[in-house]
mmCIF file with all atom_site columns, C-alpha atoms in Angstrom:
data_model
loop_
_atom_site.group_PDB
_atom_site.id
_atom_site.type_symbol
_atom_site.label_atom_id
_atom_site.label_alt_id
_atom_site.label_comp_id
_atom_site.label_asym_id
_atom_site.label_entity_id
_atom_site.label_seq_id
_atom_site.pdbx_PDB_ins_code
_atom_site.Cartn_x
_atom_site.Cartn_y
_atom_site.Cartn_z
_atom_site.occupancy
_atom_site.B_iso_or_equiv
_atom_site.pdbx_formal_charge
_atom_site.auth_seq_id
_atom_site.auth_comp_id
_atom_site.auth_asym_id
_atom_site.auth_atom_id
_atom_site.pdbx_PDB_model_num
ATOM 1   C CA . MET A 1 1   ? -152.521 70.556  -117.811 1.00 53.00 ? 1102 MET A CA 1
ATOM 2   C CA . ALA A 1 2   ? -150.926 67.292  -118.859 1.00 61.00 ? 1103 ALA A CA 1
ATOM 3   C CA . GLY A 1 3   ? -147.755 66.613  -116.944 1.00 65.00 ? 1104 GLY A CA 1
ATOM 4   C CA . LEU A 1 4   ? -148.539 69.223  -114.285 1.00 68.00 ? 1105 LEU A CA 1
ATOM 5   C CA . LYS A 1 5   ? -147.256 68.123  -110.891 1.00 64.00 ? 1106 LYS A CA 1
ATOM 6   C CA . LEU A 1 6   ? -148.846 69.568  -107.818 1.00 61.00 ? 1107 LEU A CA 1
ATOM 7   C CA . GLN A 1 7   ? -146.792 69.896  -104.675 1.00 61.00 ? 1108 GLN A CA 1
ATOM 8   C CA . THR A 1 8   ? -148.613 69.456  -101.415 1.00 62.00 ? 1109 THR A CA 1
ATOM 9   C CA . LYS A 1 9   ? -147.420 70.219  -97.918  1.00 68.00 ? 1110 LYS A CA 1
ATOM 10  C CA . SER A 1 10  ? -148.626 68.747  -94.675  1.00 70.00 ? 1111 SER A CA 1
ATOM 11  C CA . ALA A 1 11  ? -149.913 71.512  -92.394  1.00 69.00 ? 1112 ALA A CA 1
ATOM 12  C CA . ASP A 1 12  ? -149.106 69.221  -89.459  1.00 74.00 ? 1113 ASP A CA 1
ATOM 13  C CA . LYS A 1 13  ? -145.421 69.751  -90.192  1.00 81.00 ? 1114 LYS A CA 1
ATOM 14  C CA . ILE A 1 14  ? -145.545 73.537  -89.934  1.00 85.00 ? 1115 ILE A CA 1
ATOM 15  C CA . LEU A 1 15  ? -144.675 74.623  -86.408  1.00 87.00 ? 1116 LEU A CA 1
ATOM 16  C CA . TYR A 1 16  ? -144.202 78.003  -84.803  1.00 90.00 ? 1117 TYR A CA 1
ATOM 17  C CA . GLY A 1 17  ? -141.503 78.786  -82.273  1.00 91.00 ? 1118 GLY A CA 1
ATOM 18  C CA . ILE A 1 18  ? -141.013 81.676  -79.878  1.00 93.00 ? 1119 ILE A CA 1
ATOM 19  C CA . LYS A 1 19  ? -138.274 83.313  -77.857  1.00 95.00 ? 1120 LYS A CA 1
ATOM 20  C CA . PHE A 1 20  ? -138.645 86.305  -75.574  1.00 95.00 ? 1121 PHE A CA 1
ATOM 21  C CA . PRO A 1 21  ? -136.188 89.236  -75.538  1.00 94.00 ? 1122 PRO A CA 1
ATOM 22  C CA . TRP A 1 22  ? -135.537 88.706  -71.806  1.00 95.00 ? 1123 TRP A CA 1
ATOM 23  C CA . ASP A 1 23  ? -134.532 85.053  -72.359  1.00 94.00 ? 1124 ASP A CA 1
ATOM 24  C CA . ASP A 1 24  ? -130.895 84.105  -71.995  1.00 92.00 ? 1125 ASP A CA 1
ATOM 25  C CA . THR A 1 25  ? -129.127 83.874  -75.359  1.00 92.00 ? 1126 THR A CA 1
ATOM 26  C CA . ALA A 1 26  ? -128.561 80.132  -74.753  1.00 93.00 ? 1127 ALA A CA 1
ATOM 27  C CA . THR A 1 27  ? -132.301 79.509  -74.292  1.00 93.00 ? 1128 THR A CA 1
ATOM 28  C CA . LEU A 1 28  ? -133.656 77.262  -77.045  1.00 94.00 ? 1129 LEU A CA 1
ATOM 29  C CA . ILE A 1 29  ? -136.614 78.131  -79.286  1.00 93.00 ? 1130 ILE A CA 1
ATOM 30  C CA . GLN A 1 30  ? -139.833 76.787  -77.730  1.00 91.00 ? 1131 GLN A CA 1
ATOM 31  C CA . MET A 1 31  ? -142.991 75.628  -79.461  1.00 88.00 ? 1132 MET A CA 1
ATOM 32  C CA . LEU A 1 32  ? -145.576 78.381  -79.676  1.00 87.00 ? 1133 LEU A CA 1
ATOM 33  C CA . GLY A 1 33  ? -148.134 76.472  -81.676  1.00 79.00 ? 1134 GLY A CA 1
ATOM 34  C CA . LEU A 1 34  ? -149.020 74.136  -84.469  1.00 69.00 ? 1135 LEU A CA 1
ATOM 35  C CA . GLN A 1 35  ? -150.274 75.064  -87.931  1.00 61.00 ? 1136 GLN A CA 1
ATOM 36  C CA . ALA A 1 36  ? -151.414 78.633  -88.364  1.00 56.00 ? 1137 ALA A CA 1
ATOM 37  C CA . ALA A 1 37  ? -155.104 79.206  -87.880  1.00 58.00 ? 1138 ALA A CA 1
ATOM 38  C CA . SER A 1 38  ? -155.335 81.268  -91.036  1.00 51.00 ? 1139 SER A CA 1
ATOM 39  C CA . SER A 1 39  ? -151.733 81.016  -92.143  1.00 60.00 ? 1140 SER A CA 1
ATOM 40  C CA . THR A 1 40  ? -149.712 84.123  -92.754  1.00 62.00 ? 1141 THR A CA 1
ATOM 41  C CA . THR A 1 41  ? -150.410 87.315  -94.599  1.00 65.00 ? 1142 THR A CA 1
ATOM 42  C CA . ASN A 1 42  ? -147.966 89.162  -96.766  1.00 68.00 ? 1143 ASN A CA 1
ATOM 43  C CA . THR A 1 43  ? -149.775 92.102  -98.324  1.00 69.00 ? 1144 THR A CA 1
ATOM 44  C CA . ARG A 1 44  ? -148.819 95.486  -99.682  1.00 71.00 ? 1145 ARG A CA 1
ATOM 45  C CA . ALA A 1 45  ? -150.552 98.729  -98.937  1.00 71.00 ? 1146 ALA A CA 1
ATOM 46  C CA . SER A 1 46  ? -151.739 100.530 -102.047 1.00 74.00 ? 1147 SER A CA 1
ATOM 47  C CA . SER A 1 47  ? -152.247 104.162 -102.896 1.00 76.00 ? 1148 SER A CA 1
ATOM 48  C CA . ALA A 1 48  ? -154.305 105.795 -105.622 1.00 78.00 ? 1149 ALA A CA 1
ATOM 49  C CA . VAL A 1 49  ? -153.335 109.053 -107.298 1.00 83.00 ? 1150 VAL A CA 1
ATOM 50  C CA . ASN A 1 50  ? -156.145 110.771 -109.185 1.00 85.00 ? 1151 ASN A CA 1
ATOM 51  C CA . LEU A 1 51  ? -155.049 112.271 -112.509 1.00 85.00 ? 1152 LEU A CA 1
ATOM 52  C CA . LYS A 1 52  ? -157.073 114.132 -115.145 1.00 86.00 ? 1153 LYS A CA 1
ATOM 53  C CA . GLN A 1 53  ? -157.124 111.084 -117.421 1.00 86.00 ? 1154 GLN A CA 1
ATOM 54  C CA . GLY A 1 54  ? -157.609 108.381 -114.761 1.00 86.00 ? 1155 GLY A CA 1
ATOM 55  C CA . VAL A 1 55  ? -156.153 106.874 -111.611 1.00 86.00 ? 1156 VAL A CA 1
ATOM 56  C CA . VAL A 1 56  ? -152.633 105.568 -111.083 1.00 84.00 ? 1157 VAL A CA 1
ATOM 57  C CA . HIS A 1 57  ? -152.207 102.884 -108.413 1.00 78.00 ? 1158 HIS A CA 1
ATOM 58  C CA . THR A 1 58  ? -148.930 102.378 -106.595 1.00 78.00 ? 1159 THR A CA 1
ATOM 59  C CA . SER A 1 59  ? -147.901 99.808  -104.048 1.00 78.00 ? 1160 SER A CA 1
ATOM 60  C CA . GLY A 1 60  ? -146.544 100.663 -100.641 1.00 73.00 ? 1161 GLY A CA 1
ATOM 61  C CA . ALA A 1 61  ? -144.820 98.819  -97.837  1.00 73.00 ? 1162 ALA A CA 1
ATOM 62  C CA . ARG A 1 62  ? -145.485 95.166  -97.070  1.00 74.00 ? 1163 ARG A CA 1
ATOM 63  C CA . THR A 1 63  ? -147.385 94.127  -93.981  1.00 78.00 ? 1164 THR A CA 1
ATOM 64  C CA . GLU A 1 64  ? -146.898 90.641  -92.561  1.00 82.00 ? 1165 GLU A CA 1
ATOM 65  C CA . THR A 1 65  ? -148.760 88.823  -89.830  1.00 83.00 ? 1166 THR A CA 1
ATOM 66  C CA . PHE A 1 66  ? -148.681 85.294  -88.435  1.00 85.00 ? 1167 PHE A CA 1
ATOM 67  C CA . VAL A 1 67  ? -151.962 84.020  -87.034  1.00 84.00 ? 1168 VAL A CA 1
ATOM 68  C CA . VAL A 1 68  ? -150.997 81.151  -84.754  1.00 85.00 ? 1169 VAL A CA 1
ATOM 69  C CA . ASP A 1 69  ? -153.110 78.795  -82.693  1.00 80.00 ? 1170 ASP A CA 1
ATOM 70  C CA . SER A 1 70  ? -150.926 79.351  -79.628  1.00 81.00 ? 1171 SER A CA 1
ATOM 71  C CA . TYR A 1 71  ? -150.852 76.822  -76.756  1.00 76.00 ? 1172 TYR A CA 1
ATOM 72  C CA . TRP A 1 72  ? -149.924 77.167  -73.099  1.00 74.00 ? 1173 TRP A CA 1
ATOM 73  C CA . THR A 1 73  ? -150.781 76.230  -69.550  1.00 71.00 ? 1174 THR A CA 1
ATOM 74  C CA . ILE A 1 74  ? -151.573 78.942  -67.000  1.00 67.00 ? 1175 ILE A CA 1
ATOM 75  C CA . GLY A 1 75  ? -148.400 80.034  -65.259  1.00 72.00 ? 1176 GLY A CA 1
ATOM 76  C CA . ASP A 1 76  ? -145.989 78.533  -67.790  1.00 80.00 ? 1177 ASP A CA 1
ATOM 77  C CA . LYS A 1 77  ? -143.243 80.451  -69.562  1.00 87.00 ? 1178 LYS A CA 1
ATOM 78  C CA . ILE A 1 78  ? -145.205 80.921  -72.808  1.00 87.00 ? 1179 ILE A CA 1
ATOM 79  C CA . HIS A 1 79  ? -148.344 82.250  -71.071  1.00 85.00 ? 1180 HIS A CA 1
ATOM 80  C CA . ASP A 1 80  ? -146.442 84.566  -68.738  1.00 88.00 ? 1181 ASP A CA 1
ATOM 81  C CA . GLY A 1 81  ? -144.138 85.753  -71.527  1.00 91.00 ? 1182 GLY A CA 1
ATOM 82  C CA . LEU A 1 82  ? -147.007 86.552  -73.885  1.00 90.00 ? 1183 LEU A CA 1
ATOM 83  C CA . LYS A 1 83  ? -148.847 88.361  -71.104  1.00 89.00 ? 1184 LYS A CA 1
ATOM 84  C CA . LYS A 1 84  ? -145.752 90.451  -70.336  1.00 93.00 ? 1185 LYS A CA 1
ATOM 85  C CA . ALA A 1 85  ? -145.168 91.199  -74.053  1.00 94.00 ? 1186 ALA A CA 1
ATOM 86  C CA . VAL A 1 86  ? -148.755 92.425  -74.483  1.00 93.00 ? 1187 VAL A CA 1
ATOM 87  C CA . GLU A 1 87  ? -148.724 94.507  -71.289  1.00 94.00 ? 1188 GLU A CA 1
ATOM 88  C CA . LYS A 1 88  ? -145.312 96.090  -72.022  1.00 95.00 ? 1189 LYS A CA 1
ATOM 89  C CA . ASP A 1 89  ? -145.861 96.363  -75.820  1.00 93.00 ? 1190 ASP A CA 1
ATOM 90  C CA . VAL A 1 90  ? -142.702 94.336  -76.527  1.00 93.00 ? 1191 VAL A CA 1
ATOM 91  C CA . ALA A 1 91  ? -141.871 92.403  -79.693  1.00 94.00 ? 1192 ALA A CA 1
ATOM 92  C CA . VAL A 1 92  ? -140.982 88.704  -79.394  1.00 95.00 ? 1193 VAL A CA 1
ATOM 93  C CA . GLY A 1 93  ? -138.930 86.515  -81.726  1.00 95.00 ? 1194 GLY A CA 1
ATOM 94  C CA . ILE A 1 94  ? -141.173 84.208  -83.757  1.00 93.00 ? 1195 ILE A CA 1
ATOM 95  C CA . TRP A 1 95  ? -140.224 81.492  -86.247  1.00 93.00 ? 1196 TRP A CA 1
ATOM 96  C CA . ARG A 1 96  ? -142.404 79.710  -88.809  1.00 91.00 ? 1197 ARG A CA 1
ATOM 97  C CA . MET A 1 97  ? -140.683 76.354  -89.404  1.00 91.00 ? 1198 MET A CA 1
ATOM 98  C CA . ASP A 1 98  ? -141.591 74.086  -92.307  1.00 89.00 ? 1199 ASP A CA 1
ATOM 99  C CA . PHE A 1 99  ? -140.597 70.516  -91.444  1.00 88.00 ? 1200 PHE A CA 1
ATOM 100 C CA . ASN A 1 100 ? -141.886 69.382  -94.866  1.00 87.00 ? 1201 ASN A CA 1
ATOM 101 C CA . GLU A 1 101 ? -138.560 70.749  -96.135  1.00 89.00 ? 1202 GLU A CA 1
ATOM 102 C CA . ALA A 1 102 ? -136.340 69.569  -93.248  1.00 90.00 ? 1203 ALA A CA 1
ATOM 103 C CA . THR A 1 103 ? -132.855 68.255  -94.002  1.00 90.00 ? 1204 THR A CA 1
ATOM 104 C CA . LEU A 1 104 ? -131.983 64.859  -92.541  1.00 89.00 ? 1205 LEU A CA 1
ATOM 105 C CA . ASP A 1 105 ? -128.612 63.627  -91.320  1.00 90.00 ? 1206 ASP A CA 1
ATOM 106 C CA . ALA A 1 106 ? -127.064 60.262  -92.282  1.00 90.00 ? 1207 ALA A CA 1
ATOM 107 C CA . SER A 1 107 ? -129.091 58.502  -89.563  1.00 89.00 ? 1208 SER A CA 1
ATOM 108 C CA . GLY A 1 108 ? -132.394 59.870  -90.853  1.00 85.00 ? 1209 GLY A CA 1
ATOM 109 C CA . ASN A 1 109 ? -132.835 62.359  -87.994  1.00 86.00 ? 1210 ASN A CA 1
ATOM 110 C CA . ILE A 1 110 ? -133.736 65.985  -88.565  1.00 88.00 ? 1211 ILE A CA 1
ATOM 111 C CA . ALA A 1 111 ? -130.583 68.075  -88.882  1.00 91.00 ? 1212 ALA A CA 1
ATOM 112 C CA . SER A 1 112 ? -132.003 71.446  -89.938  1.00 94.00 ? 1213 SER A CA 1
ATOM 113 C CA . VAL A 1 113 ? -135.244 73.097  -90.976  1.00 93.00 ? 1214 VAL A CA 1
ATOM 114 C CA . PRO A 1 114 ? -135.965 76.132  -93.156  1.00 95.00 ? 1215 PRO A CA 1
ATOM 115 C CA . ALA A 1 115 ? -137.721 78.924  -91.308  1.00 93.00 ? 1216 ALA A CA 1
ATOM 116 C CA . GLU A 1 116 ? -138.998 82.462  -91.558  1.00 92.00 ? 1217 GLU A CA 1
ATOM 117 C CA . PHE A 1 117 ? -138.081 84.746  -88.665  1.00 94.00 ? 1218 PHE A CA 1
ATOM 118 C CA . GLY A 1 118 ? -139.518 88.029  -87.525  1.00 92.00 ? 1219 GLY A CA 1
ATOM 119 C CA . MET A 1 119 ? -139.855 90.197  -84.461  1.00 94.00 ? 1220 MET A CA 1
ATOM 120 C CA . ALA A 1 120 ? -143.557 90.491  -83.736  1.00 93.00 ? 1221 ALA A CA 1
ATOM 121 C CA . LYS A 1 121 ? -145.959 92.037  -81.284  1.00 92.00 ? 1222 LYS A CA 1
ATOM 122 C CA . PRO A 1 122 ? -148.834 89.795  -80.211  1.00 91.00 ? 1223 PRO A CA 1
ATOM 123 C CA . ASN A 1 123 ? -152.162 91.599  -80.558  1.00 89.00 ? 1224 ASN A CA 1
ATOM 124 C CA . GLY A 1 124 ? -153.469 90.276  -77.246  1.00 86.00 ? 1225 GLY A CA 1
ATOM 125 C CA . LEU A 1 125 ? -153.667 87.356  -74.872  1.00 83.00 ? 1226 LEU A CA 1
ATOM 126 C CA . PRO A 1 126 ? -157.216 86.156  -74.538  1.00 78.00 ? 1227 PRO A CA 1
ATOM 127 C CA . GLU A 1 127 ? -157.801 84.085  -71.415  1.00 71.00 ? 1228 GLU A CA 1
ATOM 128 C CA . THR A 1 128 ? -159.736 81.185  -72.881  1.00 69.00 ? 1229 THR A CA 1
ATOM 129 C CA . GLU A 1 129 ? -161.771 78.917  -70.673  1.00 69.00 ? 1230 GLU A CA 1
ATOM 130 C CA . ALA A 1 130 ? -161.289 75.559  -72.280  1.00 64.00 ? 1231 ALA A CA 1
ATOM 131 C CA . VAL A 1 131 ? -163.600 72.741  -71.310  1.00 69.00 ? 1232 VAL A CA 1
ATOM 132 C CA . ASN A 1 132 ? -161.643 69.477  -71.403  1.00 66.00 ? 1233 ASN A CA 1
ATOM 133 C CA . ASN A 1 133 ? -159.231 71.055  -73.868  1.00 66.00 ? 1234 ASN A CA 1
ATOM 134 C CA . LEU A 1 134 ? -155.847 72.750  -74.072  1.00 68.00 ? 1235 LEU A CA 1
ATOM 135 C CA . LEU A 1 135 ? -155.640 76.421  -73.233  1.00 73.00 ? 1236 LEU A CA 1
ATOM 136 C CA . HIS A 1 136 ? -155.070 78.111  -76.559  1.00 75.00 ? 1237 HIS A CA 1
ATOM 137 C CA . ALA A 1 137 ? -156.077 81.067  -78.664  1.00 80.00 ? 1238 ALA A CA 1
ATOM 138 C CA . ASN A 1 138 ? -155.653 82.278  -82.210  1.00 82.00 ? 1239 ASN A CA 1
ATOM 139 C CA . ILE A 1 139 ? -153.283 85.183  -81.715  1.00 87.00 ? 1240 ILE A CA 1
ATOM 140 C CA . THR A 1 140 ? -152.227 87.559  -84.454  1.00 87.00 ? 1241 THR A CA 1
ATOM 141 C CA . TYR A 1 141 ? -148.537 88.394  -84.346  1.00 89.00 ? 1242 TYR A CA 1
ATOM 142 C CA . ASN A 1 142 ? -147.866 91.626  -86.236  1.00 89.00 ? 1243 ASN A CA 1
ATOM 143 C CA . ILE A 1 143 ? -144.382 91.429  -87.751  1.00 89.00 ? 1244 ILE A CA 1
ATOM 144 C CA . ASP A 1 144 ? -142.156 94.500  -87.342  1.00 89.00 ? 1245 ASP A CA 1
ATOM 145 C CA . GLY A 1 145 ? -140.587 95.082  -90.758  1.00 85.00 ? 1246 GLY A CA 1
ATOM 146 C CA . ASN A 1 146 ? -140.334 91.954  -92.901  1.00 85.00 ? 1247 ASN A CA 1
ATOM 147 C CA . THR A 1 147 ? -139.633 88.321  -92.082  1.00 88.00 ? 1248 THR A CA 1
ATOM 148 C CA . GLN A 1 148 ? -136.279 86.893  -93.063  1.00 92.00 ? 1249 GLN A CA 1
ATOM 149 C CA . ASP A 1 149 ? -135.698 83.437  -94.528  1.00 94.00 ? 1250 ASP A CA 1
ATOM 150 C CA . GLY A 1 150 ? -133.063 81.219  -92.969  1.00 95.00 ? 1251 GLY A CA 1
ATOM 151 C CA . VAL A 1 151 ? -132.240 77.753  -91.689  1.00 96.00 ? 1252 VAL A CA 1
ATOM 152 C CA . LEU A 1 152 ? -132.343 76.552  -88.076  1.00 95.00 ? 1253 LEU A CA 1
ATOM 153 C CA . ALA A 1 153 ? -130.141 73.729  -86.808  1.00 95.00 ? 1254 ALA A CA 1
ATOM 154 C CA . VAL A 1 154 ? -132.064 71.201  -84.715  1.00 92.00 ? 1255 VAL A CA 1
ATOM 155 C CA . ALA A 1 155 ? -129.716 72.061  -81.806  1.00 93.00 ? 1256 ALA A CA 1
ATOM 156 C CA . GLU A 1 156 ? -131.395 75.513  -81.648  1.00 95.00 ? 1257 GLU A CA 1
ATOM 157 C CA . LEU A 1 157 ? -134.810 73.965  -80.911  1.00 92.00 ? 1258 LEU A CA 1
ATOM 158 C CA . ASP A 1 158 ? -136.193 72.840  -77.563  1.00 91.00 ? 1259 ASP A CA 1
ATOM 159 C CA . PRO A 1 159 ? -136.377 69.006  -77.757  1.00 88.00 ? 1260 PRO A CA 1
ATOM 160 C CA . GLN A 1 160 ? -140.031 69.185  -76.633  1.00 83.00 ? 1261 GLN A CA 1
ATOM 161 C CA . LEU A 1 161 ? -140.816 71.162  -79.793  1.00 82.00 ? 1262 LEU A CA 1
ATOM 162 C CA . LEU A 1 162 ? -139.857 68.117  -81.830  1.00 81.00 ? 1263 LEU A CA 1
ATOM 163 C CA . ALA A 1 163 ? -141.391 65.597  -79.417  1.00 76.00 ? 1264 ALA A CA 1
ATOM 164 C CA . ASP A 1 164 ? -144.715 67.369  -78.947  1.00 72.00 ? 1265 ASP A CA 1
ATOM 165 C CA . GLY A 1 165 ? -145.051 69.102  -82.262  1.00 71.00 ? 1266 GLY A CA 1
ATOM 166 C CA . LEU A 1 166 ? -143.928 66.537  -84.797  1.00 69.00 ? 1267 LEU A CA 1
ATOM 167 C CA . LYS A 1 167 ? -144.332 63.191  -83.074  1.00 64.00 ? 1268 LYS A CA 1
ATOM 168 C CA . MET A 1 168 ? -147.996 63.930  -82.445  1.00 58.00 ? 1269 MET A CA 1
ATOM 169 C CA . PHE A 1 169 ? -148.561 63.057  -86.093  1.00 55.00 ? 1270 PHE A CA 1
ATOM 170 C CA . ASP A 1 170 ? -145.861 60.403  -86.439  1.00 56.00 ? 1271 ASP A CA 1
ATOM 171 C CA . PHE A 1 171 ? -146.131 56.639  -86.742  1.00 54.00 ? 1272 PHE A CA 1
ATOM 172 C CA . ALA A 1 172 ? -145.178 54.653  -83.619  1.00 57.00 ? 1273 ALA A CA 1
ATOM 173 C CA . HIS A 1 173 ? -143.368 51.316  -83.401  1.00 56.00 ? 1274 HIS A CA 1
ATOM 174 C CA . ASN A 1 174 ? -143.974 48.944  -80.496  1.00 63.00 ? 1275 ASN A CA 1
ATOM 175 C CA . THR A 1 175 ? -140.790 50.110  -78.777  1.00 63.00 ? 1276 THR A CA 1
ATOM 176 C CA . ASP A 1 176 ? -142.057 53.720  -78.839  1.00 59.00 ? 1277 ASP A CA 1
ATOM 177 C CA . ILE A 1 177 ? -144.839 52.905  -76.352  1.00 60.00 ? 1278 ILE A CA 1
ATOM 178 C CA . GLY A 1 178 ? -144.314 51.805  -72.749  1.00 63.00 ? 1279 GLY A CA 1
ATOM 179 C CA . GLY A 1 179 ? -141.623 52.079  -70.156  1.00 67.00 ? 1280 GLY A CA 1
ATOM 180 C CA . GLY A 1 180 ? -143.550 54.729  -68.234  1.00 64.00 ? 1281 GLY A CA 1
ATOM 181 C CA . THR A 1 181 ? -144.128 54.902  -64.500  1.00 61.00 ? 1282 THR A CA 1
ATOM 182 C CA . THR A 1 182 ? -147.912 54.563  -64.571  1.00 55.00 ? 1283 THR A CA 1
ATOM 183 C CA . THR A 1 183 ? -149.535 51.611  -62.820  1.00 52.00 ? 1284 THR A CA 1
ATOM 184 C CA . THR A 1 184 ? -150.408 48.596  -64.895  1.00 51.00 ? 1285 THR A CA 1
ATOM 185 C CA . THR A 1 185 ? -153.823 47.053  -64.984  1.00 51.00 ? 1286 THR A CA 1
ATOM 186 C CA . GLN A 1 186 ? -154.058 43.319  -64.431  1.00 53.00 ? 1287 GLN A CA 1
ATOM 187 C CA . PRO A 1 187 ? -157.009 41.358  -65.822  1.00 54.00 ? 1288 PRO A CA 1
ATOM 188 C CA . GLY A 1 188 ? -159.579 40.527  -63.163  1.00 54.00 ? 1289 GLY A CA 1
ATOM 189 C CA . LYS A 1 189 ? -158.423 43.171  -60.688  1.00 51.00 ? 1290 LYS A CA 1
#
């Protein structure tokens, strides 16, 4: 084990994006959720053939699923789109993006990110009743066929995906806070 280097990845930098088949082609990929609840599965079916002298096992087709802690607000595009996809039994475009491996431009900004893409059918849309929490649910997305590896340019992603998804876990400088329109509190008042 001497000299063995372990590579770790931050789960906070794995985001999931979604796009619905009825979206305009110019619509950007939106954030579906953060880190997978139980990650992804990539398993093969197996078959057993009984012979006189024993059993021969063969592997079959792969089955892939993404289990994503999906977030929404009631009446927003993600909620309504997922509801429609479940009711109509329609596959949606889903991306698993790993920002641990993102490529940066000369200014240090994200230029592209490796991703896995698949068309998937959500297994349901539970209506959670969150108490002082975000509306979310662990939804299993059953991939049709197999996912495909590729690279997404940052221009393909909704800017809120980067702002909400990645900056939630990012360091802030003093100039990153303030400038909002909320009222200020003055001491003694």
